[in-house]
PDB file of C-alpha atoms and ligand atoms in Angstrom:
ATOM      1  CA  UNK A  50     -31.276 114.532 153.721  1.00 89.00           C
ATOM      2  CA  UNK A  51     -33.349 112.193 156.219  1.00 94.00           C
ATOM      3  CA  UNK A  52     -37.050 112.294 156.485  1.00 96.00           C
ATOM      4  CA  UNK A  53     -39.025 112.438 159.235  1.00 95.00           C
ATOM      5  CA  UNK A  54     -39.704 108.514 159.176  1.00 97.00           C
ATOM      6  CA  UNK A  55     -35.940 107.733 158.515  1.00 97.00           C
ATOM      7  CA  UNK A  56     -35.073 110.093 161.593  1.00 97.00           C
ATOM      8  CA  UNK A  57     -37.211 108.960 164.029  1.00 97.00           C
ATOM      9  CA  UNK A  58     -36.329 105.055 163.376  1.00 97.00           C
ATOM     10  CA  UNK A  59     -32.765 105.741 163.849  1.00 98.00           C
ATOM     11  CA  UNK A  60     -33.270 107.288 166.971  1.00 98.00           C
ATOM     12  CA  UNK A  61     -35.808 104.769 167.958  1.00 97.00           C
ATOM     13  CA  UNK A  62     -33.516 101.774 166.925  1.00 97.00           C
ATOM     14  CA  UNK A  63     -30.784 103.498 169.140  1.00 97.00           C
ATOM     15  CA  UNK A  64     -32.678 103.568 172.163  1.00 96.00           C
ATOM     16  CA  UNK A  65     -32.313 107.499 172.412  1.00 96.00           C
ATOM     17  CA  UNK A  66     -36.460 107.952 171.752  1.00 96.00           C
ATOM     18  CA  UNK A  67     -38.151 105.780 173.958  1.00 94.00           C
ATOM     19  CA  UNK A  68     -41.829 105.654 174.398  1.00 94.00           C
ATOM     20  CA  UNK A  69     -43.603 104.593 177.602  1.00 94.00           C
ATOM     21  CA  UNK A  70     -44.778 106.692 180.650  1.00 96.00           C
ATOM     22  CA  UNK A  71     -41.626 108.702 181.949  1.00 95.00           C
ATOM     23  CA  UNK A  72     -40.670 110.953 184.873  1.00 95.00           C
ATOM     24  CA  UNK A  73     -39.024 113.875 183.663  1.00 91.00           C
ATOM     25  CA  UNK A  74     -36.134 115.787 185.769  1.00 87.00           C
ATOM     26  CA  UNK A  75     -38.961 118.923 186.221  1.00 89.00           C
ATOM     27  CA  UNK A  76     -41.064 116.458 187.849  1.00 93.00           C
ATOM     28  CA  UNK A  77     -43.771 115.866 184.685  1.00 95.00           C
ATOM     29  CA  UNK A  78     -44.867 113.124 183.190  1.00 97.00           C
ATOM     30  CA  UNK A  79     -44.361 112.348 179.735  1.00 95.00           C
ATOM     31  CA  UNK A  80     -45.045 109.454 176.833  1.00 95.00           C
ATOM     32  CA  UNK A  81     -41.698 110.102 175.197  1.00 93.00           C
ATOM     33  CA  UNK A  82     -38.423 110.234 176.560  1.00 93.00           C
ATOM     34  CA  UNK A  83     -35.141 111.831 174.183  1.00 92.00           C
ATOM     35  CA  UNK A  84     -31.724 110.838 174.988  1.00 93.00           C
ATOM     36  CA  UNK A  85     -29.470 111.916 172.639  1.00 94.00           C
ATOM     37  CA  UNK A  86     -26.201 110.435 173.639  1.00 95.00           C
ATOM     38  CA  UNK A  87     -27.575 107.075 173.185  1.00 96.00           C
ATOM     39  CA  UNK A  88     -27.787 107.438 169.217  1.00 98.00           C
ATOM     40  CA  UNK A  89     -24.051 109.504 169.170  1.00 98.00           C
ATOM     41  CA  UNK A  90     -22.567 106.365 171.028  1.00 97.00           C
ATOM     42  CA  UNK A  91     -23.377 104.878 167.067  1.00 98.00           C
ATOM     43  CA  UNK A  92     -20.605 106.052 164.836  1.00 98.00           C
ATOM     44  CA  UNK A  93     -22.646 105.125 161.967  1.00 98.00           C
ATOM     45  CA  UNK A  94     -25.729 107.015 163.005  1.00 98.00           C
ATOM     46  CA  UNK A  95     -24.460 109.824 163.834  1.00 98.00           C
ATOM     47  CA  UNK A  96     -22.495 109.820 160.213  1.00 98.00           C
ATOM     48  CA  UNK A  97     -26.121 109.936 158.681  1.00 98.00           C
ATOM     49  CA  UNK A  98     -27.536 112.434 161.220  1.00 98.00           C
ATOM     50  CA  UNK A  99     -24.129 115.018 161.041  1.00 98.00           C
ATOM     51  CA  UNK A 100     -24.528 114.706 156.867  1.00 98.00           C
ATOM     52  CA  UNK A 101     -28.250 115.860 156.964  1.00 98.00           C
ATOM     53  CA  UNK A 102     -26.897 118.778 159.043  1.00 98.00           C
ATOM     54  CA  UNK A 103     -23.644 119.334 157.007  1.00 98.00           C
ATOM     55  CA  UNK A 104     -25.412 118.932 153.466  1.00 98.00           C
ATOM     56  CA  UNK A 105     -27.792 121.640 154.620  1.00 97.00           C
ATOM     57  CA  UNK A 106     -24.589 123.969 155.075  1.00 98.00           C
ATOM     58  CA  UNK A 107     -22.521 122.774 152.412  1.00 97.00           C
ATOM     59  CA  UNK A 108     -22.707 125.477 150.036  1.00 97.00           C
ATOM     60  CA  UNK A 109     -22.114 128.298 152.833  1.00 98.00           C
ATOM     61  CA  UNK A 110     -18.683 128.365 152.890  1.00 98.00           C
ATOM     62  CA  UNK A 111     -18.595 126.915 156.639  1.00 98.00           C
ATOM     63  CA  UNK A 112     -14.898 127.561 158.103  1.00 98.00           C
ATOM     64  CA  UNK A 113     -15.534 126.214 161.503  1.00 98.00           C
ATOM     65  CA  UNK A 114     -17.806 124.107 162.961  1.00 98.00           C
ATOM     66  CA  UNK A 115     -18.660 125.136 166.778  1.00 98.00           C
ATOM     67  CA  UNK A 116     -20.802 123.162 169.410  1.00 98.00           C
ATOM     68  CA  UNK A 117     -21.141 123.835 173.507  1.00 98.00           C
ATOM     69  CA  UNK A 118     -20.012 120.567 175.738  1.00 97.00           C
ATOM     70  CA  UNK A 119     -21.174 118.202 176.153  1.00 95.00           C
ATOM     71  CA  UNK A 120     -24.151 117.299 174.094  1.00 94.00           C
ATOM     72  CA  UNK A 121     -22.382 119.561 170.777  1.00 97.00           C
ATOM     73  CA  UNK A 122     -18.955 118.065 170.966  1.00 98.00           C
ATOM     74  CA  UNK A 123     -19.488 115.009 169.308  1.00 98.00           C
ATOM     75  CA  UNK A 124     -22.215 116.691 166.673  1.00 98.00           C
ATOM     76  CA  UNK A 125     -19.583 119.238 165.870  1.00 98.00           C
ATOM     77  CA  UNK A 126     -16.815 116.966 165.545  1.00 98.00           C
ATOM     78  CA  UNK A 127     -18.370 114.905 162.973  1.00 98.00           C
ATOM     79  CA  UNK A 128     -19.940 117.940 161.299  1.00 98.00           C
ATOM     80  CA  UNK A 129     -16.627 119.372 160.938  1.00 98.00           C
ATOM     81  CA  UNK A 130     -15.287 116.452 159.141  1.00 98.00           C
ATOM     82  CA  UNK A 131     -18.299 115.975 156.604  1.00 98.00           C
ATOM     83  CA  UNK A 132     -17.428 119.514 155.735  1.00 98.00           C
ATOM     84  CA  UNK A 133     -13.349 119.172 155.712  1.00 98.00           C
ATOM     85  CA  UNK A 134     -13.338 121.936 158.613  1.00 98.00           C
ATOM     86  CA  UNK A 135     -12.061 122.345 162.077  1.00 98.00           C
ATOM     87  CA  UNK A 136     -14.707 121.452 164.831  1.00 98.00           C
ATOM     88  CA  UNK A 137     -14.085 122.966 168.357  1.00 98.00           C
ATOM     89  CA  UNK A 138     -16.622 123.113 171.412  1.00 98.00           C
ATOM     90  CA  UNK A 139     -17.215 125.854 174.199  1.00 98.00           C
ATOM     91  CA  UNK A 140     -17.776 124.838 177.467  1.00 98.00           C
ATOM     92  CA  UNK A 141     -18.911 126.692 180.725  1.00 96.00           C
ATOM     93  CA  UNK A 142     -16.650 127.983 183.313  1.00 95.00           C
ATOM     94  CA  UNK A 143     -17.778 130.014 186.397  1.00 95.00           C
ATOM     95  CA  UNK A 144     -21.319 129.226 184.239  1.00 93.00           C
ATOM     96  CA  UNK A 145     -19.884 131.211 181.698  1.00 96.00           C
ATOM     97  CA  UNK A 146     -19.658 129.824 178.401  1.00 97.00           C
ATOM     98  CA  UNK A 147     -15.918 130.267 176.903  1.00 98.00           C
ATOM     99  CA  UNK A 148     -13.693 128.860 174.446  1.00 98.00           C
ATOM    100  CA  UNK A 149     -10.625 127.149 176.582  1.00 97.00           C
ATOM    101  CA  UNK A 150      -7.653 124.355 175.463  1.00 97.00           C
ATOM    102  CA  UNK A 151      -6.361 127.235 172.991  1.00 98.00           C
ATOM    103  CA  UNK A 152      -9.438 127.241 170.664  1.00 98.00           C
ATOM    104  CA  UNK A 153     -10.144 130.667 168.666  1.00 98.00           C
ATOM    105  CA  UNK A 154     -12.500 132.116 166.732  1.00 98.00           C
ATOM    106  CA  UNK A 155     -10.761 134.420 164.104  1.00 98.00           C
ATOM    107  CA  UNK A 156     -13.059 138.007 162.915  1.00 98.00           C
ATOM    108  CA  UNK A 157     -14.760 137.272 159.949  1.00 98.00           C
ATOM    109  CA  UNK A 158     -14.657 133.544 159.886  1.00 98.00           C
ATOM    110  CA  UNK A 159     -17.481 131.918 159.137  1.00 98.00           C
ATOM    111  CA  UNK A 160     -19.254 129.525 161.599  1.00 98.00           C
ATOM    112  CA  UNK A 161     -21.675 126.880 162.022  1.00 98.00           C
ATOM    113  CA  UNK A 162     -23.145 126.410 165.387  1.00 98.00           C
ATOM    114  CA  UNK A 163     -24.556 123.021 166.163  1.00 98.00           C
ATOM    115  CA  UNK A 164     -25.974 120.977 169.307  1.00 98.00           C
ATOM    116  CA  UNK A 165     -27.381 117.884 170.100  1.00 97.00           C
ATOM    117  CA  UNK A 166     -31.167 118.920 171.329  1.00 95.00           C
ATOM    118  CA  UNK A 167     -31.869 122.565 171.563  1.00 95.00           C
ATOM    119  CA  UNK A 168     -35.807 123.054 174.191  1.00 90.00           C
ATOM    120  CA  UNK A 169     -35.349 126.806 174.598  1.00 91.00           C
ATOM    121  CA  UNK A 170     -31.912 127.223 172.859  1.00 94.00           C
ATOM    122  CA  UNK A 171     -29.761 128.553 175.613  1.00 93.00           C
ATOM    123  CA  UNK A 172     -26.894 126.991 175.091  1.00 96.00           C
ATOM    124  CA  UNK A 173     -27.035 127.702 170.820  1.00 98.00           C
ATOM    125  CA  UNK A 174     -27.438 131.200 172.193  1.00 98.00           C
ATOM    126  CA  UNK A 175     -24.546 131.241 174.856  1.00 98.00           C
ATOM    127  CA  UNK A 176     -22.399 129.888 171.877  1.00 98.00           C
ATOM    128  CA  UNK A 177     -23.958 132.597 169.198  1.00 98.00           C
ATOM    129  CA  UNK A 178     -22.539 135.433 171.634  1.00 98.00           C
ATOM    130  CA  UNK A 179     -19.089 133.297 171.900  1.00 98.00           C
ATOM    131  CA  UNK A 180     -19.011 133.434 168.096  1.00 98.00           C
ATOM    132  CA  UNK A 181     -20.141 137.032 167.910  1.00 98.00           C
ATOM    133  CA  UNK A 182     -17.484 138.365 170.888  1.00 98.00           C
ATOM    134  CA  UNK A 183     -14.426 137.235 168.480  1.00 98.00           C
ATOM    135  CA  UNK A 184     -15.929 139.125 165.530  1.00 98.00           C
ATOM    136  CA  UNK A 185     -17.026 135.517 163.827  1.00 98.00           C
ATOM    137  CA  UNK A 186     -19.890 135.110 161.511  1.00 98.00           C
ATOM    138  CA  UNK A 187     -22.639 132.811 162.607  1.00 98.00           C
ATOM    139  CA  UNK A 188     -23.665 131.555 159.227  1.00 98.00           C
ATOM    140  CA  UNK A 189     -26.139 128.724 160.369  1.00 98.00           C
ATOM    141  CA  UNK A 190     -27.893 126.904 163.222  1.00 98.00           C
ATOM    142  CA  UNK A 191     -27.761 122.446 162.934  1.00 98.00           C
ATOM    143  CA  UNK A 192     -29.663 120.707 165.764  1.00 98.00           C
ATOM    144  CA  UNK A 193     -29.955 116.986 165.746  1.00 98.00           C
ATOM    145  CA  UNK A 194     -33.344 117.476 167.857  1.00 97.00           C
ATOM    146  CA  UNK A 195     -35.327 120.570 167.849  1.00 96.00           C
ATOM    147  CA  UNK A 196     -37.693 120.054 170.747  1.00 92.00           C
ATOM    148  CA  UNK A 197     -39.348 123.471 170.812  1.00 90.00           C
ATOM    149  CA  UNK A 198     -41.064 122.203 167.693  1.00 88.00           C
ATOM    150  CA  UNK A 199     -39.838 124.577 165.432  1.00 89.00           C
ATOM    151  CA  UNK A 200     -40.395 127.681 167.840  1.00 93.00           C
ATOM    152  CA  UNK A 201     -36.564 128.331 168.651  1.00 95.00           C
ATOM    153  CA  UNK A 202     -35.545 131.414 166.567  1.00 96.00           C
ATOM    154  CA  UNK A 203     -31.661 132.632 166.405  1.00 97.00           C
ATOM    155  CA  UNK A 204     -31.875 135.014 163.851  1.00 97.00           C
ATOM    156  CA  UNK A 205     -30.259 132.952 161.315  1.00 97.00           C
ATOM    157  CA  UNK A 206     -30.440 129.729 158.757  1.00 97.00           C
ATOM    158  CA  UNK A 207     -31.407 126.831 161.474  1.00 97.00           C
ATOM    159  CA  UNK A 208     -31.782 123.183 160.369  1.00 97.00           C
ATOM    160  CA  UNK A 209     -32.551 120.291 162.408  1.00 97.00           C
ATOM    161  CA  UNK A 210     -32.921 116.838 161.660  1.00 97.00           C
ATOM    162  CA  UNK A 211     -36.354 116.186 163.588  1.00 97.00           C
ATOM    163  CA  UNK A 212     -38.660 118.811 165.038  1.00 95.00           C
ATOM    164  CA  UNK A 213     -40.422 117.628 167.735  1.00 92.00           C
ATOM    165  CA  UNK A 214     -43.054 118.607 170.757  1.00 88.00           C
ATOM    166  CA  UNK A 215     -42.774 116.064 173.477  1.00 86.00           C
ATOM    167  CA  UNK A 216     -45.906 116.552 175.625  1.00 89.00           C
ATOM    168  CA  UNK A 217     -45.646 116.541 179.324  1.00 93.00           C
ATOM    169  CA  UNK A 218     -48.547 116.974 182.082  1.00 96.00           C
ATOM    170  CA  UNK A 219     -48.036 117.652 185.988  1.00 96.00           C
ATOM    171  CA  UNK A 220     -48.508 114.030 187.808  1.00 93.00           C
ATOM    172  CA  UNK A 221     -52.024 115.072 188.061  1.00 95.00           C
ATOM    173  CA  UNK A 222     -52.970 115.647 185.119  1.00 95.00           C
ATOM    174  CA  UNK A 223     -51.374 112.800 183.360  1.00 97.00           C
ATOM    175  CA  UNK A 224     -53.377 110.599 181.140  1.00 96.00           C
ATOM    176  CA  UNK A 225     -51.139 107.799 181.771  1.00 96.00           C
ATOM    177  CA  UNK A 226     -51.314 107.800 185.330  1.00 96.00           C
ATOM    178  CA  UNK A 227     -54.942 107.853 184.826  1.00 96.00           C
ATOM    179  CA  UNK A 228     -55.155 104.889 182.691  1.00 95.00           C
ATOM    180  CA  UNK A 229     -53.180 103.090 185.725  1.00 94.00           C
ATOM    181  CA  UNK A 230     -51.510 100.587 183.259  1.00 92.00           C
ATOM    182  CA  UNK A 231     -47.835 101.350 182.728  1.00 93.00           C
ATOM    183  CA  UNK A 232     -45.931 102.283 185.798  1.00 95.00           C
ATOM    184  CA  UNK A 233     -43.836 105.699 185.535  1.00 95.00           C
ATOM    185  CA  UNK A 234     -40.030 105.352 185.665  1.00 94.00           C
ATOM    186  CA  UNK A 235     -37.450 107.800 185.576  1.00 92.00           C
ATOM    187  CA  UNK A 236     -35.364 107.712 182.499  1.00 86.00           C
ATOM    188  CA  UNK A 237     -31.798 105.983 182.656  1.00 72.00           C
ATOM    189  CA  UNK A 238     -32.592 104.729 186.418  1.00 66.00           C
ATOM    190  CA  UNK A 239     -31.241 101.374 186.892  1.00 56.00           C
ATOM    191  CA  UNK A 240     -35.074 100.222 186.666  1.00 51.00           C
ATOM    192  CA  UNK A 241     -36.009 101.897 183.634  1.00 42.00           C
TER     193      UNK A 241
HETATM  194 ZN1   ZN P 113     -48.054 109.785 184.649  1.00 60.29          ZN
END
């Protein structure tokens, strides 16, 4: 399992958490900025991240491994092989979220859910009901990132591999902007 200091330098040294002063998509300002896909573009990375995930599960007789596109395909696949088990994703049509390309959950079989970053844990949820509709067993929750730190609650065995509570502030109330020295940018703009 990785510690807290061994998790946040890999996703530091992947460029995924970056600190600075940060526009966020809902308009508020932040000092930290998570972008998950930049540490599963690392094959080797996210081998370490997956294991901390799939050793937490490996003694709960995980069938199927079971992540909602895009952020919990990758996560799932390599789940699924640390644990010799299929990996599938859901994805969202008509903004429903549904199993397509001929995947199946079978009744009884027992399944880990997993995504990239989970804030509020929609998405874990959408797929929990997925699981639940085909009569599957939802054995355990694996996040790479929990950002709600630690407040997300699905009812089962969750694991993540850093708990975290990024602060924001509305533009006006942002210490950064205050101290006037770092300019904000918006994350993954050509300037940033
Ligand atoms: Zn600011």
């Amino acid at each position: 399992m990785l510690n807290r200091e061994e998790a946040i330098k890999i996703f530091s040294d992947s460029g995924a958490l970056l600190e600075g002063h940060f526009l966020l998509t809902s308009g508020r300002h932040s000092n930290q900025y998570m972008q998950c896909a930049q540490v599963l573009k690392y094959p080797a990375y996210t081998e370490k991240l997956a294991r901390h995930l799939a050793e937490s599960f490996q003694n709960d007789e995980v069938e199927l491994v079971v992540g909602p596109a895009m952020g919990g395909i990758i996560v799932a696949y390599e789940v699924a092989r640390q644990l010799a088990v299929p990996g599938i994703f859901t994805e969202r049509q008509d903004s429903q979220m549904v199993l397509r390309r001929g995947f199946t959950i079978k009744p009884g079989q027992r399944v880990v859910v997993v995504e990239d970053v989970v804030t509020t844990g929609g998405s874990v949820r959408e797929v929990i009901d997925v699981v639940k509709a085909c009569e599957g067993i939802v054995v355990g929750v694996g996040v790479l990132v929990d950002r709600s730190g630690g407040k997300v609650d699905f009812g089962v065995k969750m694991t993540s591999v850093l708990t975290m509570n990024i602060e924001s502030w509305e533009s006006f109330g942002c210490p950064l902007c205050k101290e006037g020295k770092l300019p904000v940018i918006k994350p993954g703009s050509r300037t940033a």
